[in-house]
Amino acid sequence: MEMYRRLSLAIVALLLVATVQGAESDYRGKVVIITGSSSGLGAALVEEAAAREMKLVLADINPGPSQAFAEAYTKRGGEALVVEVDLADARQRGRVIDRALARFGRVDMLINNAGYAYFANLQQQQLAQAQHLFEVNYWAYIDLAQRAIPALRRQGGAIINVASILGVIPSGPDLHAYAASKHALVGAFRSLHGELDAMGIQVKVVCPGGMKTNIFNAAIGAGKDKYKDMVKDWETPDKVAGEIFASLAKPGVLVFPTTVAHMAERFADQQQP
């Protein structure tokens, strides 16, 4: 009996290894666009994609770190393209998809990740700054998704949008503009799920809690000082990046990849489309 038990366990282990290897090979040679690729979660997502031997299109307003990674990846036998782009400028967004297609002839995955935070109460808020925030955190995601659809639907693909738990629950003080941009993102892509699914395009909206990235230091507005003591308890971006890729094998649109986000999940509307 013990021999049969050990044999069964060995078979299960082999099947698990084969499943993981098969899932990893599914990405090999596929083309992924990652915005905000030079730092934080974006850089961690680049590492995850490279580990899966994907072809990389790295888009960032600060292309230096992405360029350095692309050169190292190319020396290892990978393929990568870096696109310098200000996603707040609608006239520049088209170059991301256009250059990806010109270089690789296809797009299999779009990861909308670029974004920033703006801390200000309603009386202090500058309308122009809030509008700029929405251009980067919301409209760039919609615009790139729309532009990518013709390429994605040819062979099927995925659109992954990095939102926040503040897209499903209220924010703390001084973060209403940021929370509003993330609520808009969650609402839009949950609503678009049916339309895109009918085209063979998978949709994920990722709602992490706080992460140890530069988004806090780079945030605009003095109100961020209220939150500085919380940073030490936040998750690392590499852990979140791994969970994002793992979510592609699971059903549902919303993804809650951090401990804080899992706690907030019970407050969110979980009637997934």
mmCIF file of C-alpha atoms in Angstrom:
data_model
loop_
_atom_site.group_PDB
_atom_site.id
_atom_site.type_symbol
_atom_site.label_atom_id
_atom_site.label_comp_id
_atom_site.label_asym_id
_atom_site.label_seq_id
_atom_site.Cartn_x
_atom_site.Cartn_y
_atom_site.Cartn_z
ATOM 1 C CA MET A 1 0.000 0.000 0.000
ATOM 2 C CA GLU A 2 2.849 2.365 0.888
ATOM 3 C CA MET A 3 4.448 1.704 -2.508
ATOM 4 C CA TYR A 4 1.232 2.693 -4.321
ATOM 5 C CA ARG A 5 0.920 5.836 -2.204
ATOM 6 C CA ARG A 6 4.471 6.903 -3.076
ATOM 7 C CA LEU A 7 3.895 6.101 -6.734
ATOM 8 C CA SER A 8 0.733 8.220 -6.739
ATOM 9 C CA LEU A 9 2.557 11.135 -5.131
ATOM 10 C CA ALA A 10 5.362 10.864 -7.685
ATOM 11 C CA ILE A 11 2.876 10.915 -10.568
ATOM 12 C CA VAL A 12 1.121 13.969 -9.132
ATOM 13 C CA ALA A 13 4.472 15.750 -8.735
ATOM 14 C CA LEU A 14 5.429 15.004 -12.334
ATOM 15 C CA LEU A 15 2.072 16.270 -13.569
ATOM 16 C CA LEU A 16 2.498 19.496 -11.604
ATOM 17 C CA VAL A 17 5.972 20.041 -13.046
ATOM 18 C CA ALA A 18 4.679 19.395 -16.565
ATOM 19 C CA THR A 19 1.794 21.813 -16.011
ATOM 20 C CA VAL A 20 4.091 24.586 -14.772
ATOM 21 C CA GLN A 21 6.564 24.033 -17.604
ATOM 22 C CA GLY A 22 3.724 24.046 -20.119
ATOM 23 C CA ALA A 23 2.308 27.268 -18.714
ATOM 24 C CA GLU A 24 5.735 28.926 -18.874
ATOM 25 C CA SER A 25 6.304 27.781 -22.458
ATOM 26 C CA ASP A 26 2.959 29.287 -23.460
ATOM 27 C CA TYR A 27 4.553 32.734 -23.058
ATOM 28 C CA ARG A 28 7.783 32.027 -24.914
ATOM 29 C CA GLY A 29 8.144 34.261 -27.955
ATOM 30 C CA LYS A 30 4.932 36.177 -27.232
ATOM 31 C CA VAL A 31 5.038 39.973 -27.460
ATOM 32 C CA VAL A 32 4.193 41.969 -24.336
ATOM 33 C CA ILE A 33 3.923 45.745 -23.993
ATOM 34 C CA ILE A 34 4.615 47.056 -20.481
ATOM 35 C CA THR A 35 4.076 50.731 -19.656
ATOM 36 C CA GLY A 36 5.865 52.316 -16.728
ATOM 37 C CA SER A 37 8.577 49.726 -17.281
ATOM 38 C CA SER A 38 11.566 51.504 -15.766
ATOM 39 C CA SER A 39 10.805 51.236 -12.061
ATOM 40 C CA GLY A 40 8.696 49.683 -9.323
ATOM 41 C CA LEU A 41 6.044 47.181 -10.320
ATOM 42 C CA GLY A 42 6.711 47.844 -14.001
ATOM 43 C CA ALA A 43 10.343 46.775 -13.668
ATOM 44 C CA ALA A 44 9.264 43.681 -11.718
ATOM 45 C CA LEU A 45 6.781 42.805 -14.471
ATOM 46 C CA VAL A 46 9.575 43.174 -17.021
ATOM 47 C CA GLU A 47 11.647 40.658 -15.038
ATOM 48 C CA GLU A 48 8.713 38.227 -14.930
ATOM 49 C CA ALA A 49 8.121 38.538 -18.676
ATOM 50 C CA ALA A 50 11.818 38.077 -19.424
ATOM 51 C CA ALA A 51 11.911 34.951 -17.252
ATOM 52 C CA ARG A 52 9.188 33.585 -19.537
ATOM 53 C CA GLU A 53 11.289 34.458 -22.626
ATOM 54 C CA MET A 54 8.750 36.911 -23.986
ATOM 55 C CA LYS A 55 9.548 39.622 -26.527
ATOM 56 C CA LEU A 56 9.480 42.918 -24.661
ATOM 57 C CA VAL A 57 8.174 46.354 -25.592
ATOM 58 C CA LEU A 58 9.135 48.669 -22.740
ATOM 59 C CA ALA A 59 7.401 52.052 -22.640
ATOM 60 C CA ASP A 60 8.335 54.767 -20.164
ATOM 61 C CA ILE A 61 8.776 58.532 -19.923
ATOM 62 C CA ASN A 62 12.187 57.788 -18.357
ATOM 63 C CA PRO A 63 13.603 55.138 -20.709
ATOM 64 C CA GLY A 64 17.116 54.859 -19.244
ATOM 65 C CA PRO A 65 16.596 51.895 -16.881
ATOM 66 C CA SER A 66 14.451 50.104 -19.456
ATOM 67 C CA GLN A 67 17.153 50.591 -22.084
ATOM 68 C CA ALA A 68 19.782 49.127 -19.762
ATOM 69 C CA PHE A 69 17.594 46.084 -19.103
ATOM 70 C CA ALA A 70 16.831 45.678 -22.812
ATOM 71 C CA GLU A 71 20.530 45.652 -23.686
ATOM 72 C CA ALA A 72 21.277 43.035 -21.033
ATOM 73 C CA TYR A 73 18.291 40.941 -22.121
ATOM 74 C CA THR A 74 19.397 41.079 -25.747
ATOM 75 C CA LYS A 75 22.855 39.825 -24.785
ATOM 76 C CA ARG A 76 21.148 36.827 -23.162
ATOM 77 C CA GLY A 77 19.381 36.062 -26.425
ATOM 78 C CA GLY A 78 16.122 37.883 -25.772
ATOM 79 C CA GLU A 79 14.432 40.532 -27.890
ATOM 80 C CA ALA A 80 13.388 43.926 -26.581
ATOM 81 C CA LEU A 81 12.287 47.334 -27.833
ATOM 82 C CA VAL A 82 12.259 50.512 -25.735
ATOM 83 C CA VAL A 83 9.806 53.314 -26.499
ATOM 84 C CA GLU A 84 10.156 56.700 -24.837
ATOM 85 C CA VAL A 85 6.654 58.090 -24.358
ATOM 86 C CA ASP A 86 4.760 60.604 -22.254
ATOM 87 C CA LEU A 87 1.431 58.840 -21.782
ATOM 88 C CA ALA A 88 -0.224 62.079 -20.704
ATOM 89 C CA ASP A 89 0.137 63.211 -24.329
ATOM 90 C CA ALA A 90 -2.482 61.506 -26.505
ATOM 91 C CA ARG A 91 -0.433 62.324 -29.610
ATOM 92 C CA GLN A 92 2.438 60.153 -28.352
ATOM 93 C CA ARG A 93 0.468 57.075 -27.282
ATOM 94 C CA GLY A 94 0.017 55.685 -30.774
ATOM 95 C CA ARG A 95 3.751 55.232 -31.210
ATOM 96 C CA VAL A 96 3.784 52.468 -28.572
ATOM 97 C CA ILE A 97 1.518 50.126 -30.540
ATOM 98 C CA ASP A 98 2.869 51.250 -33.919
ATOM 99 C CA ARG A 99 6.487 50.568 -33.011
ATOM 100 C CA ALA A 100 5.646 47.232 -31.403
ATOM 101 C CA LEU A 101 3.943 46.078 -34.599
ATOM 102 C CA ALA A 102 6.706 47.463 -36.812
ATOM 103 C CA ARG A 103 9.338 45.530 -34.832
ATOM 104 C CA PHE A 104 7.545 42.286 -33.981
ATOM 105 C CA GLY A 105 4.482 42.131 -36.247
ATOM 106 C CA ARG A 106 2.112 41.212 -33.417
ATOM 107 C CA VAL A 107 1.013 42.043 -29.870
ATOM 108 C CA ASP A 108 -0.073 39.294 -27.466
ATOM 109 C CA MET A 109 -0.316 41.140 -24.173
ATOM 110 C CA LEU A 110 -0.725 44.755 -23.072
ATOM 111 C CA ILE A 111 0.144 45.561 -19.460
ATOM 112 C CA ASN A 112 -1.078 49.056 -18.592
ATOM 113 C CA ASN A 113 0.960 49.866 -15.505
ATOM 114 C CA ALA A 114 2.165 53.483 -15.689
ATOM 115 C CA GLY A 115 0.666 55.854 -13.168
ATOM 116 C CA TYR A 116 1.282 58.228 -10.301
ATOM 117 C CA ALA A 117 -0.383 59.600 -7.171
ATOM 118 C CA TYR A 118 -1.534 63.136 -6.384
ATOM 119 C CA PHE A 119 -2.127 64.106 -2.749
ATOM 120 C CA ALA A 120 -4.359 67.146 -2.174
ATOM 121 C CA ASN A 121 -7.600 67.923 -0.410
ATOM 122 C CA LEU A 122 -10.456 69.366 -2.433
ATOM 123 C CA GLN A 123 -9.664 72.970 -1.524
ATOM 124 C CA GLN A 124 -5.987 72.585 -2.446
ATOM 125 C CA GLN A 125 -6.481 70.540 -5.603
ATOM 126 C CA GLN A 126 -5.294 72.073 -8.856
ATOM 127 C CA LEU A 127 -7.685 71.145 -11.657
ATOM 128 C CA ALA A 128 -4.934 70.981 -14.285
ATOM 129 C CA GLN A 129 -2.961 68.534 -12.141
ATOM 130 C CA ALA A 130 -6.012 66.343 -11.529
ATOM 131 C CA GLN A 131 -6.730 66.298 -15.271
ATOM 132 C CA HIS A 132 -3.116 65.322 -15.989
ATOM 133 C CA LEU A 133 -3.463 62.508 -13.438
ATOM 134 C CA PHE A 134 -6.502 61.169 -15.296
ATOM 135 C CA GLU A 135 -4.668 61.313 -18.622
ATOM 136 C CA VAL A 136 -1.952 58.999 -17.267
ATOM 137 C CA ASN A 137 -3.936 56.830 -14.841
ATOM 138 C CA TYR A 138 -7.102 56.374 -16.902
ATOM 139 C CA TRP A 139 -7.236 57.717 -20.453
ATOM 140 C CA ALA A 140 -3.855 56.265 -21.456
ATOM 141 C CA TYR A 141 -5.113 52.812 -20.406
ATOM 142 C CA ILE A 142 -8.283 53.181 -22.457
ATOM 143 C CA ASP A 143 -6.449 54.639 -25.445
ATOM 144 C CA LEU A 144 -3.754 51.943 -25.570
ATOM 145 C CA ALA A 145 -6.327 49.181 -25.127
ATOM 146 C CA GLN A 146 -8.377 50.549 -28.014
ATOM 147 C CA ARG A 147 -5.312 50.843 -30.241
ATOM 148 C CA ALA A 148 -4.150 47.316 -29.347
ATOM 149 C CA ILE A 149 -7.458 45.553 -30.057
ATOM 150 C CA PRO A 150 -6.878 44.856 -33.787
ATOM 151 C CA ALA A 151 -3.524 43.196 -33.037
ATOM 152 C CA LEU A 152 -4.716 41.320 -29.944
ATOM 153 C CA ARG A 153 -7.819 39.843 -31.542
ATOM 154 C CA ARG A 154 -5.869 38.262 -34.428
ATOM 155 C CA GLN A 155 -4.587 35.428 -32.260
ATOM 156 C CA GLY A 156 -6.187 36.187 -28.898
ATOM 157 C CA GLY A 157 -4.403 37.998 -26.120
ATOM 158 C CA ALA A 158 -4.693 39.776 -22.808
ATOM 159 C CA ILE A 159 -5.016 43.286 -21.410
ATOM 160 C CA ILE A 160 -3.807 43.672 -17.829
ATOM 161 C CA ASN A 161 -4.550 46.953 -16.082
ATOM 162 C CA VAL A 162 -2.869 47.898 -12.820
ATOM 163 C CA ALA A 163 -5.397 49.748 -10.678
ATOM 164 C CA SER A 164 -5.437 49.773 -6.857
ATOM 165 C CA ILE A 165 -7.533 48.717 -3.895
ATOM 166 C CA LEU A 166 -8.472 52.406 -3.922
ATOM 167 C CA GLY A 167 -10.364 51.555 -7.095
ATOM 168 C CA VAL A 168 -12.837 49.466 -5.091
ATOM 169 C CA ILE A 169 -12.911 51.133 -1.661
ATOM 170 C CA PRO A 170 -12.770 54.798 -0.544
ATOM 171 C CA SER A 171 -9.367 56.384 -0.036
ATOM 172 C CA GLY A 172 -7.932 58.135 2.965
ATOM 173 C CA PRO A 173 -7.456 61.909 3.205
ATOM 174 C CA ASP A 174 -6.059 63.834 0.229
ATOM 175 C CA LEU A 175 -6.214 60.923 -2.234
ATOM 176 C CA HIS A 176 -9.646 61.461 -3.781
ATOM 177 C CA ALA A 177 -8.319 62.303 -7.273
ATOM 178 C CA TYR A 178 -6.093 59.223 -7.364
ATOM 179 C CA ALA A 179 -8.901 57.027 -6.031
ATOM 180 C CA ALA A 180 -11.297 58.451 -8.611
ATOM 181 C CA SER A 181 -8.898 57.595 -11.448
ATOM 182 C CA LYS A 182 -8.618 54.021 -10.174
ATOM 183 C CA HIS A 183 -12.386 53.663 -9.643
ATOM 184 C CA ALA A 184 -12.847 54.799 -13.248
ATOM 185 C CA LEU A 185 -10.342 52.196 -14.409
ATOM 186 C CA VAL A 186 -11.986 49.361 -12.498
ATOM 187 C CA GLY A 187 -15.462 50.333 -13.680
ATOM 188 C CA ALA A 188 -14.444 50.734 -17.309
ATOM 189 C CA PHE A 189 -12.619 47.437 -17.736
ATOM 190 C CA ARG A 190 -15.128 45.402 -15.758
ATOM 191 C CA SER A 191 -17.736 46.838 -18.112
ATOM 192 C CA LEU A 192 -15.575 46.116 -21.167
ATOM 193 C CA HIS A 193 -14.953 42.514 -20.146
ATOM 194 C CA GLY A 194 -17.837 41.082 -22.165
ATOM 195 C CA GLU A 195 -16.977 43.048 -25.292
ATOM 196 C CA LEU A 196 -13.306 42.078 -25.191
ATOM 197 C CA ASP A 197 -13.941 38.479 -24.147
ATOM 198 C CA ALA A 198 -16.063 38.029 -27.276
ATOM 199 C CA MET A 199 -12.954 38.962 -29.296
ATOM 200 C CA GLY A 200 -10.791 36.408 -27.486
ATOM 201 C CA ILE A 201 -9.090 39.065 -25.365
ATOM 202 C CA GLN A 202 -8.680 38.300 -21.665
ATOM 203 C CA VAL A 203 -9.083 41.214 -19.240
ATOM 204 C CA LYS A 204 -7.574 41.595 -15.781
ATOM 205 C CA VAL A 205 -7.802 44.570 -13.431
ATOM 206 C CA VAL A 206 -5.198 44.316 -10.686
ATOM 207 C CA CYS A 207 -6.009 45.955 -7.340
ATOM 208 C CA PRO A 208 -2.922 45.793 -5.120
ATOM 209 C CA GLY A 209 -2.531 47.445 -1.759
ATOM 210 C CA GLY A 210 0.565 49.494 -0.997
ATOM 211 C CA MET A 211 3.839 48.421 -2.582
ATOM 212 C CA LYS A 212 7.433 49.361 -1.839
ATOM 213 C CA THR A 213 7.948 51.289 -5.066
ATOM 214 C CA ASN A 214 8.877 54.849 -5.947
ATOM 215 C CA ILE A 215 5.244 55.879 -6.534
ATOM 216 C CA PHE A 216 5.037 57.273 -2.994
ATOM 217 C CA ASN A 217 8.273 59.283 -3.212
ATOM 218 C CA ALA A 218 7.375 60.487 -6.698
ATOM 219 C CA ALA A 219 3.836 61.452 -5.705
ATOM 220 C CA ILE A 220 2.792 65.089 -5.990
ATOM 221 C CA GLY A 221 1.324 67.015 -3.057
ATOM 222 C CA ALA A 222 2.262 67.656 0.562
ATOM 223 C CA GLY A 223 -0.571 65.444 1.823
ATOM 224 C CA LYS A 224 1.529 62.327 1.274
ATOM 225 C CA ASP A 225 3.349 62.968 4.575
ATOM 226 C CA LYS A 226 0.326 61.507 6.379
ATOM 227 C CA TYR A 227 1.127 58.088 4.891
ATOM 228 C CA LYS A 228 4.931 57.878 5.154
ATOM 229 C CA ASP A 229 4.919 55.620 8.235
ATOM 230 C CA MET A 230 2.853 52.990 6.399
ATOM 231 C CA VAL A 231 5.419 52.268 3.680
ATOM 232 C CA LYS A 232 7.449 49.809 5.771
ATOM 233 C CA ASP A 233 4.479 47.409 5.873
ATOM 234 C CA TRP A 234 3.849 47.373 2.123
ATOM 235 C CA GLU A 235 4.473 44.439 -0.240
ATOM 236 C CA THR A 236 7.434 44.068 -2.598
ATOM 237 C CA PRO A 237 6.716 44.562 -6.316
ATOM 238 C CA ASP A 238 8.337 41.276 -7.379
ATOM 239 C CA LYS A 239 5.819 39.297 -5.314
ATOM 240 C CA VAL A 240 2.938 41.249 -6.838
ATOM 241 C CA ALA A 241 4.310 40.816 -10.374
ATOM 242 C CA GLY A 242 4.439 37.050 -9.938
ATOM 243 C CA GLU A 243 0.843 36.963 -8.746
ATOM 244 C CA ILE A 244 -0.266 39.051 -11.714
ATOM 245 C CA PHE A 245 1.110 36.527 -14.200
ATOM 246 C CA ALA A 246 -0.338 33.662 -12.157
ATOM 247 C CA SER A 247 -3.788 35.298 -12.324
ATOM 248 C CA LEU A 248 -3.932 34.762 -16.087
ATOM 249 C CA ALA A 249 -4.606 31.074 -15.478
ATOM 250 C CA LYS A 250 -7.558 31.864 -13.201
ATOM 251 C CA PRO A 251 -11.117 33.069 -13.909
ATOM 252 C CA GLY A 252 -12.414 36.509 -13.005
ATOM 253 C CA VAL A 253 -11.490 40.071 -13.853
ATOM 254 C CA LEU A 254 -10.425 41.577 -10.530
ATOM 255 C CA VAL A 255 -7.101 40.497 -9.028
ATOM 256 C CA PHE A 256 -6.142 41.270 -5.402
ATOM 257 C CA PRO A 257 -2.453 40.336 -5.122
ATOM 258 C CA THR A 258 -1.382 41.730 -1.729
ATOM 259 C CA THR A 259 -2.247 41.030 1.876
ATOM 260 C CA VAL A 260 -3.847 44.442 2.339
ATOM 261 C CA ALA A 261 -5.792 43.984 -0.885
ATOM 262 C CA HIS A 262 -7.074 40.588 0.241
ATOM 263 C CA MET A 263 -8.409 42.276 3.373
ATOM 264 C CA ALA A 264 -10.122 44.937 1.274
ATOM 265 C CA GLU A 265 -11.547 42.372 -1.142
ATOM 266 C CA ARG A 266 -14.438 41.542 1.150
ATOM 267 C CA PHE A 267 -15.624 45.148 0.935
ATOM 268 C CA ALA A 268 -15.550 45.168 -2.873
ATOM 269 C CA ASP A 269 -18.374 44.178 -5.165
ATOM 270 C CA GLN A 270 -17.298 40.699 -6.222
ATOM 271 C CA GLN A 271 -20.030 39.955 -8.752
ATOM 272 C CA GLN A 272 -17.480 39.277 -11.434
ATOM 273 C CA PRO A 273 -18.718 39.471 -15.033
#
